[in-house]
Amino acid sequence: MARPGITIEDVAQAAQALRERGERVSLTSVQKEVGRGSFTTVKKFLDVWLLDHPEQAVPQLVPLAALPDRLAAQLETATRGLWTAATEVAETRLQIEREGCRQQVLAAEADRDAAGEMADALAIINEMLTEQVAECQEQLAETQQRGRDADAERIVLASQLAQEREARQTASALAAAQETHNADLKSELDQQRATVASERHHHADVVNHAEQQAEQRLMEMRAALERQVADERERAEGAAAEVQVIRQEAKVSAADLRDQLDQVRSEAAQAQGALTMMREQLETQTRLLEQMLAHSASPKAE
């Protein structure tokens, strides 16, 4: 785990502790007191503290008892002048470094604000795309439901067609049975005619009457059969026409539903691809933002 960086408060506390213990405040003693941090960072913060405590920065002059008072005074004045000039130069450099650090902090804050705005914009776009995908999914569900309804209609139509075929088969069977019955009646009539012919000379009046009744019965049965066959044929033709119309409507409805389903699936696929792309862009922007914040926080941590 990386060791935490030092701050100006850490350096100030260490210098104050050395001062209270009566020890000399120097770069080496302060760095040792803090226990971490580079000499460059410790010196930068120590110079700031010395500006507020100039008495700690003035070196203690060794008494020059062997020198004349005038020469000792001149030497002390020169030494203090040099120290003052050096302090001014150091203060000027410190101000320049402070301004540079302030500009870096402002730039980092601007980058952080811009990155925050970009993250907000990407979040809004992500929310919009999520809503669009939800709408597409809802449309797809509706289309699938319409497809299921169309399948149910096709099942109903198939049932109706089966009923129509059954009705036709019933009508055909009925017609065949009627034809068989007609053949039986014709055979019976022929037999009656043969019997009447053999006995005509004995029963001429009876035969004529029976023949008329038989012919009348045959005509009535034929008429009834023709009416029944016509009715069955008319019902079968009506059912066939109705089924044809229903088939045509089902084909058109199924084709429209398939087109709508294909379109919704295509739109859903496009929306899903756009959402994936925006999510990747958001993750990339988030990583860049974290790198920028980490880079901008690095000098400040020192």
Coordinates of C-alpha atoms in Angstrom, one line a residue:
M1 CA 0.0 0.0 0.0
A2 CA 1.4 3.5 -0.9
R3 CA 2.5 5.7 1.9
P4 CA 0.3 8.9 2.3
G5 CA 1.9 12.2 1.2
I6 CA 2.7 15.0 3.5
T7 CA 1.0 18.4 3.8
I8 CA 2.1 21.8 4.9
E9 CA 0.3 21.2 8.2
D10 CA 2.5 18.1 8.9
V11 CA 5.7 20.1 8.3
A12 CA 4.4 23.1 10.4
Q13 CA 3.6 20.7 13.3
A14 CA 7.0 19.1 13.1
A15 CA 8.9 22.4 13.0
Q16 CA 6.8 23.7 15.9
A17 CA 7.6 20.6 17.9
L18 CA 11.3 21.0 17.3
R19 CA 11.1 24.7 18.2
E20 CA 9.3 23.9 21.5
R21 CA 11.9 21.3 22.4
G22 CA 14.7 23.9 21.8
E23 CA 16.1 22.0 18.9
R24 CA 17.4 23.5 15.7
V25 CA 14.7 23.7 12.9
S26 CA 16.4 22.5 9.7
L27 CA 15.4 20.5 6.6
T28 CA 17.0 17.3 8.0
S29 CA 15.5 17.6 11.4
V30 CA 12.0 18.4 10.1
Q31 CA 12.1 15.5 7.6
K32 CA 13.2 13.2 10.4
E33 CA 10.5 14.5 12.6
V34 CA 7.7 14.0 10.0
G35 CA 9.1 10.5 9.1
R36 CA 8.1 10.6 5.4
G37 CA 8.1 12.7 2.3
S38 CA 10.9 13.8 0.0
F39 CA 13.4 16.5 0.8
T40 CA 12.0 18.6 -2.0
T41 CA 8.5 18.6 -0.7
V42 CA 9.6 19.1 2.9
K43 CA 11.8 22.0 1.9
K44 CA 8.9 23.7 -0.1
F45 CA 6.6 23.5 3.0
L46 CA 9.4 24.4 5.4
D47 CA 10.2 27.6 3.4
V48 CA 6.6 28.7 3.8
W49 CA 6.7 28.1 7.6
L50 CA 10.0 30.0 7.9
L51 CA 8.3 33.0 6.2
D52 CA 6.0 33.2 9.2
H53 CA 8.8 32.5 11.7
P54 CA 11.8 34.5 10.4
E55 CA 13.6 34.3 13.7
Q56 CA 14.1 30.6 13.1
A57 CA 15.6 31.4 9.6
V58 CA 18.3 33.9 10.8
P59 CA 21.5 32.0 11.6
Q60 CA 23.0 32.6 15.0
L61 CA 26.3 34.4 14.5
V62 CA 29.3 33.2 16.4
P63 CA 30.6 36.0 18.6
L64 CA 33.7 37.5 17.0
A65 CA 35.6 38.6 20.1
A66 CA 38.9 38.6 18.3
L67 CA 37.6 41.1 15.7
P68 CA 37.3 44.9 16.1
D69 CA 33.8 46.1 16.9
R70 CA 33.6 48.0 13.6
L71 CA 34.7 45.0 11.5
A72 CA 32.4 42.7 13.4
A73 CA 29.5 45.1 12.9
Q74 CA 30.2 45.3 9.2
L75 CA 30.5 41.6 8.9
E76 CA 27.2 41.0 10.7
T77 CA 25.5 43.6 8.5
A78 CA 26.8 42.0 5.4
T79 CA 25.8 38.6 6.6
R80 CA 22.3 39.8 7.4
G81 CA 22.0 41.5 4.1
L82 CA 23.0 38.4 2.2
W83 CA 20.5 36.4 4.3
T84 CA 17.7 38.9 3.6
A85 CA 18.5 38.8 -0.2
A86 CA 18.5 35.0 -0.1
T87 CA 15.2 35.0 1.8
E88 CA 13.6 37.4 -0.8
V89 CA 14.8 35.2 -3.6
A90 CA 13.4 32.1 -1.9
E91 CA 10.1 33.9 -1.2
T92 CA 9.9 35.0 -4.9
R93 CA 10.5 31.4 -6.0
L94 CA 7.9 30.2 -3.5
Q95 CA 5.3 32.6 -4.8
I96 CA 6.0 31.4 -8.4
E97 CA 5.6 27.8 -7.3
R98 CA 2.5 28.6 -5.4
E99 CA 1.0 30.3 -8.4
G100 CA 2.0 27.3 -10.6
C101 CA 0.3 24.9 -8.1
R102 CA -2.8 27.1 -8.0
Q103 CA -3.0 27.1 -11.8
Q104 CA -2.6 23.3 -11.8
V105 CA -5.4 23.0 -9.2
L106 CA -7.7 25.3 -11.2
A107 CA -7.0 23.3 -14.4
A108 CA -7.7 20.0 -12.5
E109 CA -10.9 21.4 -11.1
A110 CA -12.0 22.6 -14.6
D111 CA -11.2 19.2 -16.0
R112 CA -13.1 17.6 -13.2
D113 CA -16.2 19.8 -13.8
A114 CA -16.0 19.1 -17.6
A115 CA -15.8 15.4 -16.9
G116 CA -18.7 15.6 -14.5
E117 CA -20.8 17.4 -17.1
M118 CA -19.8 14.8 -19.7
A119 CA -20.8 12.0 -17.3
D120 CA -24.1 13.6 -16.6
A121 CA -24.7 13.9 -20.4
L122 CA -23.8 10.3 -20.9
A123 CA -26.1 9.3 -18.1
I124 CA -29.0 11.2 -19.7
I125 CA -28.2 9.6 -23.1
N126 CA -28.1 6.2 -21.5
E127 CA -31.4 6.8 -19.8
M128 CA -33.0 7.8 -23.1
L129 CA -31.6 4.8 -24.9
T130 CA -32.9 2.5 -22.1
E131 CA -36.4 4.0 -22.5
Q132 CA -36.2 3.5 -26.3
V133 CA -35.2 -0.1 -25.8
A134 CA -38.1 -0.6 -23.4
E135 CA -40.5 0.8 -25.9
C136 CA -39.1 -1.4 -28.6
Q137 CA -39.4 -4.4 -26.3
E138 CA -43.0 -3.4 -25.6
Q139 CA -43.8 -3.1 -29.3
L140 CA -42.2 -6.5 -29.9
A141 CA -44.3 -8.0 -27.2
E142 CA -47.4 -6.5 -28.8
T143 CA -46.4 -7.8 -32.2
Q144 CA -45.8 -11.3 -30.8
Q145 CA -49.2 -11.1 -29.2
R146 CA -50.8 -10.2 -32.5
G147 CA -48.9 -13.1 -34.1
R148 CA -50.3 -15.5 -31.5
D149 CA -53.8 -14.0 -32.2
A150 CA -53.3 -14.7 -35.9
D151 CA -52.2 -18.2 -35.1
A152 CA -55.4 -18.7 -33.1
E153 CA -57.4 -17.3 -36.0
R154 CA -55.7 -19.7 -38.4
I155 CA -56.6 -22.6 -36.0
V156 CA -60.3 -21.4 -36.1
L157 CA -60.2 -21.3 -39.9
A158 CA -58.7 -24.8 -40.0
S159 CA -61.5 -26.0 -37.8
Q160 CA -64.1 -24.3 -40.0
L161 CA -62.5 -25.9 -43.1
A162 CA -62.7 -29.3 -41.5
Q163 CA -66.3 -28.7 -40.7
E164 CA -66.9 -27.7 -44.3
R165 CA -65.3 -30.8 -45.6
E166 CA -67.3 -32.9 -43.2
A167 CA -70.5 -31.1 -44.4
R168 CA -69.6 -31.8 -48.0
Q169 CA -68.9 -35.5 -47.2
T170 CA -72.3 -35.6 -45.4
A171 CA -74.1 -34.1 -48.4
S172 CA -72.3 -36.5 -50.8
A173 CA -73.3 -39.4 -48.6
L174 CA -76.9 -38.2 -48.4
A175 CA -77.0 -37.8 -52.2
A176 CA -75.6 -41.3 -52.7
A177 CA -78.1 -42.7 -50.3
Q178 CA -80.9 -40.8 -52.0
E179 CA -79.8 -42.1 -55.4
T180 CA -79.8 -45.7 -54.0
H181 CA -83.2 -45.1 -52.6
N182 CA -84.4 -43.8 -56.0
A183 CA -83.0 -46.9 -57.6
D184 CA -84.9 -49.0 -55.2
L185 CA -88.1 -47.1 -55.8
K186 CA -87.6 -47.4 -59.6
S187 CA -87.0 -51.1 -59.2
E188 CA -90.1 -51.4 -57.0
L189 CA -92.1 -49.4 -59.6
D190 CA -90.9 -51.7 -62.4
Q191 CA -92.0 -54.7 -60.4
Q192 CA -95.4 -53.1 -59.7
R193 CA -95.7 -52.3 -63.4
A194 CA -94.8 -55.9 -64.4
T195 CA -97.4 -57.2 -61.9
V196 CA -100.0 -54.7 -63.1
A197 CA -99.3 -55.6 -66.7
S198 CA -99.8 -59.3 -66.0
E199 CA -103.0 -58.7 -64.3
R200 CA -104.1 -55.8 -66.4
H201 CA -106.9 -57.6 -68.1
H202 CA -108.3 -58.5 -64.7
H203 CA -107.6 -55.3 -62.9
A204 CA -107.3 -52.5 -65.5
D205 CA -108.8 -49.8 -63.3
V206 CA -106.9 -50.9 -60.3
V207 CA -103.6 -51.0 -62.2
N208 CA -104.1 -47.5 -63.7
H209 CA -104.9 -46.1 -60.3
A210 CA -101.9 -47.8 -58.6
E211 CA -99.6 -46.6 -61.5
Q212 CA -100.8 -43.0 -61.1
Q213 CA -100.2 -43.2 -57.3
A214 CA -96.7 -44.7 -57.8
E215 CA -95.8 -42.1 -60.4
Q216 CA -97.1 -39.3 -58.2
R217 CA -95.1 -40.7 -55.3
L218 CA -92.0 -41.0 -57.4
M219 CA -92.4 -37.4 -58.6
E220 CA -92.9 -36.1 -55.1
M221 CA -89.9 -38.0 -53.8
R222 CA -87.7 -36.7 -56.7
A223 CA -88.8 -33.2 -56.1
A224 CA -88.1 -33.5 -52.4
L225 CA -84.7 -35.0 -53.1
E226 CA -83.9 -32.3 -55.6
R227 CA -84.9 -29.6 -53.1
Q228 CA -82.8 -31.2 -50.4
V229 CA -79.8 -31.6 -52.7
A230 CA -80.1 -27.9 -53.9
D231 CA -80.3 -26.7 -50.3
E232 CA -77.3 -28.7 -49.3
R233 CA -75.4 -27.5 -52.4
E234 CA -76.3 -23.9 -51.7
R235 CA -75.2 -24.2 -48.0
A236 CA -71.9 -25.8 -49.1
E237 CA -71.2 -23.1 -51.7
G238 CA -72.0 -20.4 -49.1
A239 CA -69.7 -22.0 -46.6
A240 CA -67.0 -22.3 -49.3
A241 CA -67.2 -18.6 -50.2
E242 CA -67.1 -17.6 -46.6
V243 CA -64.1 -19.7 -45.9
Q244 CA -62.4 -18.3 -49.0
V245 CA -62.9 -14.7 -47.7
I246 CA -61.7 -15.7 -44.3
R247 CA -58.6 -17.3 -45.8
Q248 CA -57.8 -14.2 -47.9
E249 CA -58.2 -11.9 -44.8
A250 CA -56.0 -14.3 -42.7
K251 CA -53.3 -14.3 -45.4
V252 CA -53.3 -10.4 -45.5
S253 CA -53.3 -10.1 -41.7
A254 CA -50.5 -12.7 -41.3
A255 CA -48.4 -11.0 -43.9
D256 CA -48.8 -7.5 -42.2
L257 CA -48.1 -9.0 -38.8
R258 CA -44.9 -10.7 -40.1
D259 CA -43.7 -7.4 -41.7
Q260 CA -44.4 -5.5 -38.5
L261 CA -42.6 -8.1 -36.4
D262 CA -39.6 -8.0 -38.7
Q263 CA -39.5 -4.2 -38.5
V264 CA -39.8 -4.2 -34.7
R265 CA -37.1 -6.8 -34.4
S266 CA -34.8 -4.7 -36.7
E267 CA -35.4 -1.5 -34.7
A268 CA -34.9 -3.4 -31.4
A269 CA -31.5 -4.8 -32.7
Q270 CA -30.4 -1.3 -33.8
A271 CA -31.4 0.2 -30.5
Q272 CA -29.6 -2.6 -28.6
G273 CA -26.4 -1.9 -30.7
A274 CA -26.6 1.8 -30.1
L275 CA -27.1 1.2 -26.3
T276 CA -24.1 -1.1 -26.3
M277 CA -21.9 1.5 -28.1
M278 CA -23.0 4.3 -25.7
R279 CA -22.3 2.0 -22.7
E280 CA -18.8 1.4 -24.0
Q281 CA -18.3 5.1 -24.6
L282 CA -19.5 5.8 -21.0
E283 CA -17.1 3.3 -19.5
T284 CA -14.2 4.7 -21.6
Q285 CA -15.1 8.3 -20.5
T286 CA -15.4 7.1 -16.9
R287 CA -11.9 5.5 -17.0
L288 CA -10.4 8.7 -18.6
L289 CA -12.1 10.8 -15.9
E290 CA -10.7 8.6 -13.1
Q291 CA -7.2 8.9 -14.7
M292 CA -7.5 12.7 -14.9
L293 CA -8.6 13.0 -11.3
A294 CA -5.8 10.7 -10.1
H295 CA -3.2 12.6 -12.1
S296 CA -4.5 16.0 -10.8
A297 CA -4.6 14.8 -7.2
S298 CA -1.0 13.4 -7.4
P299 CA 0.9 16.8 -7.0
K300 CA -1.6 18.0 -4.4
A301 CA -1.0 14.8 -2.3
E302 CA 2.7 15.4 -2.3

